Amino acid sequence: MLIGGQVGQAVVAAADGEVVYSGNGLIGYGELVIIKHSDRMLSAYAHNQQRLVAEGDRVRAGQPIAQMGLNEDNREVLHFEIRRDGKPEDPARYLPPKD
């Protein structure tokens, strides 16, 4: 899922968890943060300008974990993924409803 915003805008954790990846070694994701929420669920936040957390950090829902950047098309978007048991799920199911 791509979520629009502005460069430098805070990217926050969707739920409590542990940062299991914070880096730029996965091609196509830029500056990437992955949070493990349970044995079955992960969330990923890609194309950040700056990462604010390190591997092993414990984070709380709503805590800033990165600053939004540009994707490979120079668009101001956050690439947000949810994976359950290693398979992608629709992230909209886990986001609050729009006002």
GROMACS .gro file of N, CA and C in nm, residues 12-93:
model
  246
   12VAL      N    1   0.499   0.643   1.170
   12VAL     CA    2   0.482   0.587   1.304
   12VAL      C    3   0.451   0.438   1.298
   13ALA      N    4   0.487   0.369   1.405
   13ALA     CA    5   0.461   0.225   1.416
   13ALA      C    6   0.311   0.199   1.421
   14ALA      N    7   0.267   0.099   1.347
   14ALA     CA    8   0.125   0.063   1.344
   14ALA      C    9   0.081  -0.003   1.474
   15ALA      N   10   0.173  -0.071   1.542
   15ALA     CA   11   0.141  -0.142   1.666
   15ALA      C   12   0.270  -0.163   1.743
   16ASP      N   13   0.258  -0.205   1.868
   16ASP     CA   14   0.375  -0.236   1.950
   16ASP      C   15   0.454  -0.349   1.887
   17GLY      N   16   0.586  -0.349   1.906
   17GLY     CA   17   0.666  -0.459   1.856
   17GLY      C   18   0.815  -0.434   1.871
   18GLU      N   19   0.892  -0.519   1.805
   18GLU     CA   20   1.039  -0.510   1.806
   18GLU      C   21   1.089  -0.488   1.664
   19VAL      N   22   1.180  -0.394   1.648
   19VAL     CA   23   1.241  -0.368   1.517
   19VAL      C   24   1.334  -0.485   1.485
   20VAL      N   25   1.304  -0.554   1.375
   20VAL     CA   26   1.386  -0.668   1.335
   20VAL      C   27   1.474  -0.635   1.215
   21TYR      N   28   1.446  -0.522   1.148
   21TYR     CA   29   1.532  -0.476   1.039
   21TYR      C   30   1.523  -0.325   1.031
   22SER      N   31   1.638  -0.261   1.018
   22SER     CA   32   1.646  -0.117   0.997
   22SER      C   33   1.769  -0.095   0.910
   23GLY      N   34   1.746  -0.073   0.780
   23GLY     CA   35   1.859  -0.061   0.690
   23GLY      C   36   1.816  -0.030   0.548
   24ASN      N   37   1.911  -0.043   0.456
   24ASN     CA   38   1.883  -0.014   0.315
   24ASN      C   39   1.939  -0.123   0.224
   25GLY      N   40   1.949  -0.245   0.274
   25GLY     CA   41   2.009  -0.354   0.199
   25GLY      C   42   1.914  -0.432   0.110
   26LEU      N   43   1.785  -0.405   0.116
   26LEU     CA   44   1.688  -0.476   0.031
   26LEU      C   45   1.656  -0.390  -0.091
   27ILE      N   46   1.693  -0.437  -0.207
   27ILE     CA   47   1.675  -0.360  -0.331
   27ILE      C   48   1.527  -0.328  -0.352
   28GLY      N   49   1.500  -0.201  -0.387
   28GLY     CA   50   1.365  -0.158  -0.419
   28GLY      C   51   1.287  -0.101  -0.303
   29TYR      N   52   1.345  -0.103  -0.182
   29TYR     CA   53   1.275  -0.054  -0.064
   29TYR      C   54   1.338   0.071  -0.004
   30GLY      N   55   1.456   0.110  -0.049
   30GLY     CA   56   1.523   0.227   0.008
   30GLY      C   57   1.551   0.206   0.156
   31GLU      N   58   1.535   0.313   0.233
   31GLU     CA   59   1.553   0.305   0.378
   31GLU      C   60   1.430   0.235   0.435
   32LEU      N   61   1.449   0.119   0.496
   32LEU     CA   62   1.340   0.029   0.534
   32LEU      C   63   1.344  -0.003   0.682
   33VAL      N   64   1.225  -0.005   0.744
   33VAL     CA   65   1.210  -0.050   0.882
   33VAL      C   66   1.108  -0.164   0.882
   34ILE      N   67   1.141  -0.275   0.948
   34ILE     CA   68   1.047  -0.387   0.964
   34ILE      C   69   1.029  -0.412   1.113
   35ILE      N   70   0.903  -0.420   1.155
   35ILE     CA   71   0.869  -0.442   1.296
   35ILE      C   72   0.798  -0.576   1.310
   36LYS      N   73   0.843  -0.656   1.406
   36LYS     CA   74   0.777  -0.783   1.438
   36LYS      C   75   0.680  -0.756   1.553
   37HIS      N   76   0.552  -0.781   1.528
   37HIS     CA   77   0.448  -0.755   1.627
   37HIS      C   78   0.412  -0.881   1.706
   38SER      N   79   0.431  -0.996   1.644
   38SER     CA   80   0.404  -1.125   1.708
   38SER      C   81   0.480  -1.231   1.629
   39ASP      N   82   0.469  -1.356   1.669
   39ASP     CA   83   0.535  -1.463   1.595
   39ASP      C   84   0.480  -1.475   1.453
   40ARG      N   85   0.362  -1.420   1.430
   40ARG     CA   86   0.296  -1.435   1.300
   40ARG      C   87   0.290  -1.307   1.218
   41MET      N   88   0.310  -1.190   1.279
   41MET     CA   89   0.283  -1.066   1.208
   41MET      C   90   0.401  -0.969   1.208
   42LEU      N   91   0.426  -0.913   1.087
   42LEU     CA   92   0.528  -0.810   1.065
   42LEU      C   93   0.465  -0.692   0.993
   43SER      N   94   0.522  -0.573   1.014
   43SER     CA   95   0.486  -0.458   0.931
   43SER      C   96   0.614  -0.399   0.875
   44ALA      N   97   0.606  -0.347   0.752
   44ALA     CA   98   0.723  -0.290   0.684
   44ALA      C   99   0.690  -0.149   0.637
   45TYR      N  100   0.790  -0.061   0.647
   45TYR     CA  101   0.776   0.081   0.615
   45TYR      C  102   0.896   0.118   0.528
   46ALA      N  103   0.872   0.144   0.399
   46ALA     CA  104   0.982   0.163   0.304
   46ALA      C  105   0.982   0.302   0.242
   47HIS      N  106   1.095   0.336   0.180
   47HIS     CA  107   1.120   0.463   0.110
   47HIS      C  108   1.125   0.580   0.208
   48ASN      N  109   1.190   0.558   0.320
   48ASN     CA  110   1.205   0.664   0.420
   48ASN      C  111   1.324   0.752   0.387
   49GLN      N  112   1.317   0.875   0.433
   49GLN     CA  113   1.429   0.967   0.421
   49GLN      C  114   1.533   0.935   0.528
   50GLN      N  115   1.482   0.905   0.648
   50GLN     CA  116   1.570   0.874   0.760
   50GLN      C  117   1.502   0.773   0.852
   51ARG      N  118   1.580   0.676   0.899
   51ARG     CA  119   1.531   0.579   0.997
   51ARG      C  120   1.563   0.631   1.136
   52LEU      N  121   1.468   0.620   1.230
   52LEU     CA  122   1.486   0.671   1.365
   52LEU      C  123   1.503   0.559   1.468
   53VAL      N  124   1.499   0.435   1.424
   53VAL     CA  125   1.510   0.320   1.514
   53VAL      C  126   1.616   0.224   1.461
   54ALA      N  127   1.664   0.140   1.552
   54ALA     CA  128   1.766   0.040   1.518
   54ALA      C  129   1.713  -0.099   1.547
   55GLU      N  130   1.775  -0.199   1.486
   55GLU     CA  131   1.736  -0.337   1.512
   55GLU      C  132   1.747  -0.366   1.661
   56GLY      N  133   1.645  -0.433   1.714
   56GLY     CA  134   1.640  -0.466   1.855
   56GLY      C  135   1.562  -0.367   1.940
   57ASP      N  136   1.535  -0.248   1.885
   57ASP     CA  137   1.455  -0.149   1.959
   57ASP      C  138   1.313  -0.198   1.978
   58ARG      N  139   1.256  -0.174   2.096
   58ARG     CA  140   1.113  -0.198   2.121
   58ARG      C  141   1.040  -0.068   2.089
   59VAL      N  142   0.930  -0.077   2.016
   59VAL     CA  143   0.852   0.041   1.980
   59VAL      C  144   0.708   0.025   2.023
   60ARG      N  145   0.641   0.137   2.039
   60ARG     CA  146   0.501   0.141   2.078
   60ARG      C  147   0.418   0.191   1.960
   61ALA      N  148   0.293   0.151   1.955
   61ALA     CA  149   0.202   0.200   1.851
   61ALA      C  150   0.202   0.352   1.853
   62GLY      N  151   0.216   0.414   1.735
   62GLY     CA  152   0.215   0.559   1.724
   62GLY      C  153   0.350   0.625   1.743
   63GLN      N  154   0.451   0.548   1.781
   63GLN     CA  155   0.586   0.603   1.801
   63GLN      C  156   0.650   0.633   1.666
   64PRO      N  157   0.711   0.751   1.648
   64PRO     CA  158   0.784   0.779   1.524
   64PRO      C  159   0.900   0.681   1.508
   65ILE      N  160   0.909   0.620   1.389
   65ILE     CA  161   1.016   0.524   1.361
   65ILE      C  162   1.102   0.567   1.242
   66ALA      N  163   1.052   0.664   1.165
   66ALA     CA  164   1.124   0.710   1.046
   66ALA      C  165   1.065   0.843   1.001
   67GLN      N  166   1.131   0.901   0.899
   67GLN     CA  167   1.078   1.019   0.833
   67GLN      C  168   1.054   0.984   0.687
   68MET      N  169   0.938   1.023   0.636
   68MET     CA  170   0.898   0.989   0.500
   68MET      C  171   0.996   1.048   0.399
   69GLY      N  172   1.020   0.971   0.293
   69GLY     CA  173   1.109   1.016   0.187
   69GLY      C  174   1.043   1.003   0.051
   70LEU      N  175   1.123   0.980  -0.051
   70LEU     CA  176   1.076   0.966  -0.188
   70LEU      C  177   1.097   0.822  -0.235
   71ASN      N  178   1.003   0.774  -0.318
   71ASN     CA  179   1.022   0.640  -0.374
   71ASN      C  180   1.108   0.650  -0.500
   72GLU      N  181   1.124   0.539  -0.570
   72GLU     CA  182   1.211   0.538  -0.688
   72GLU      C  183   1.157   0.624  -0.802
   73ASP      N  184   1.030   0.662  -0.797
   73ASP     CA  185   0.970   0.752  -0.897
   73ASP      C  186   0.968   0.896  -0.849
   74ASN      N  187   1.041   0.926  -0.742
   74ASN     CA  188   1.046   1.059  -0.681
   74ASN      C  189   0.909   1.107  -0.633
   75ARG      N  190   0.827   1.015  -0.588
   75ARG     CA  191   0.697   1.049  -0.529
   75ARG      C  192   0.709   1.044  -0.378
   76GLU      N  193   0.640   1.137  -0.311
   76GLU     CA  194   0.639   1.142  -0.165
   76GLU      C  195   0.538   1.040  -0.114
   77VAL      N  196   0.584   0.918  -0.093
   77VAL     CA  197   0.495   0.811  -0.047
   77VAL      C  198   0.568   0.719   0.049
   78LEU      N  199   0.489   0.661   0.137
   78LEU     CA  200   0.536   0.554   0.224
   78LEU      C  201   0.484   0.424   0.166
   79HIS      N  202   0.571   0.327   0.150
   79HIS     CA  203   0.529   0.192   0.111
   79HIS      C  204   0.508   0.116   0.241
   80PHE      N  205   0.383   0.076   0.268
   80PHE     CA  206   0.346   0.011   0.394
   80PHE      C  207   0.296  -0.129   0.364
   81GLU      N  208   0.351  -0.228   0.433
   81GLU     CA  209   0.310  -0.368   0.416
   81GLU      C  210   0.280  -0.432   0.550
   82ILE      N  211   0.186  -0.524   0.548
   82ILE     CA  212   0.160  -0.613   0.662
   82ILE      C  213   0.179  -0.755   0.610
   83ARG      N  214   0.251  -0.836   0.686
   83ARG     CA  215   0.268  -0.977   0.651
   83ARG      C  216   0.230  -1.063   0.770
   84ARG      N  217   0.141  -1.159   0.743
   84ARG     CA  218   0.100  -1.256   0.845
   84ARG      C  219   0.145  -1.393   0.795
   85ASP      N  220   0.221  -1.463   0.878
   85ASP     CA  221   0.277  -1.594   0.841
   85ASP      C  222   0.355  -1.585   0.710
   86GLY      N  223   0.423  -1.472   0.688
   86GLY     CA  224   0.506  -1.453   0.570
   86GLY      C  225   0.432  -1.414   0.444
   87LYS      N  226   0.299  -1.403   0.451
   87LYS     CA  227   0.219  -1.371   0.333
   87LYS      C  228   0.162  -1.230   0.346
   88PRO      N  229   0.161  -1.153   0.235
   88PRO     CA  230   0.107  -1.017   0.243
   88PRO      C  231  -0.043  -1.017   0.273
   89GLU      N  232  -0.084  -0.919   0.353
   89GLU     CA  233  -0.225  -0.897   0.384
   89GLU      C  234  -0.261  -0.754   0.348
   90ASP      N  235  -0.388  -0.726   0.332
   90ASP     CA  236  -0.434  -0.591   0.302
   90ASP      C  237  -0.413  -0.503   0.425
   91PRO      N  238  -0.322  -0.405   0.418
   91PRO     CA  239  -0.295  -0.321   0.534
   91PRO      C  240  -0.415  -0.236   0.576
   92ALA      N  241  -0.506  -0.210   0.485
   92ALA     CA  242  -0.623  -0.127   0.519
   92ALA      C  243  -0.702  -0.187   0.634
   93ARG      N  244  -0.696  -0.319   0.649
   93ARG     CA  245  -0.768  -0.385   0.759
   93ARG      C  246  -0.716  -0.342   0.895
   0.00000   0.00000   0.00000
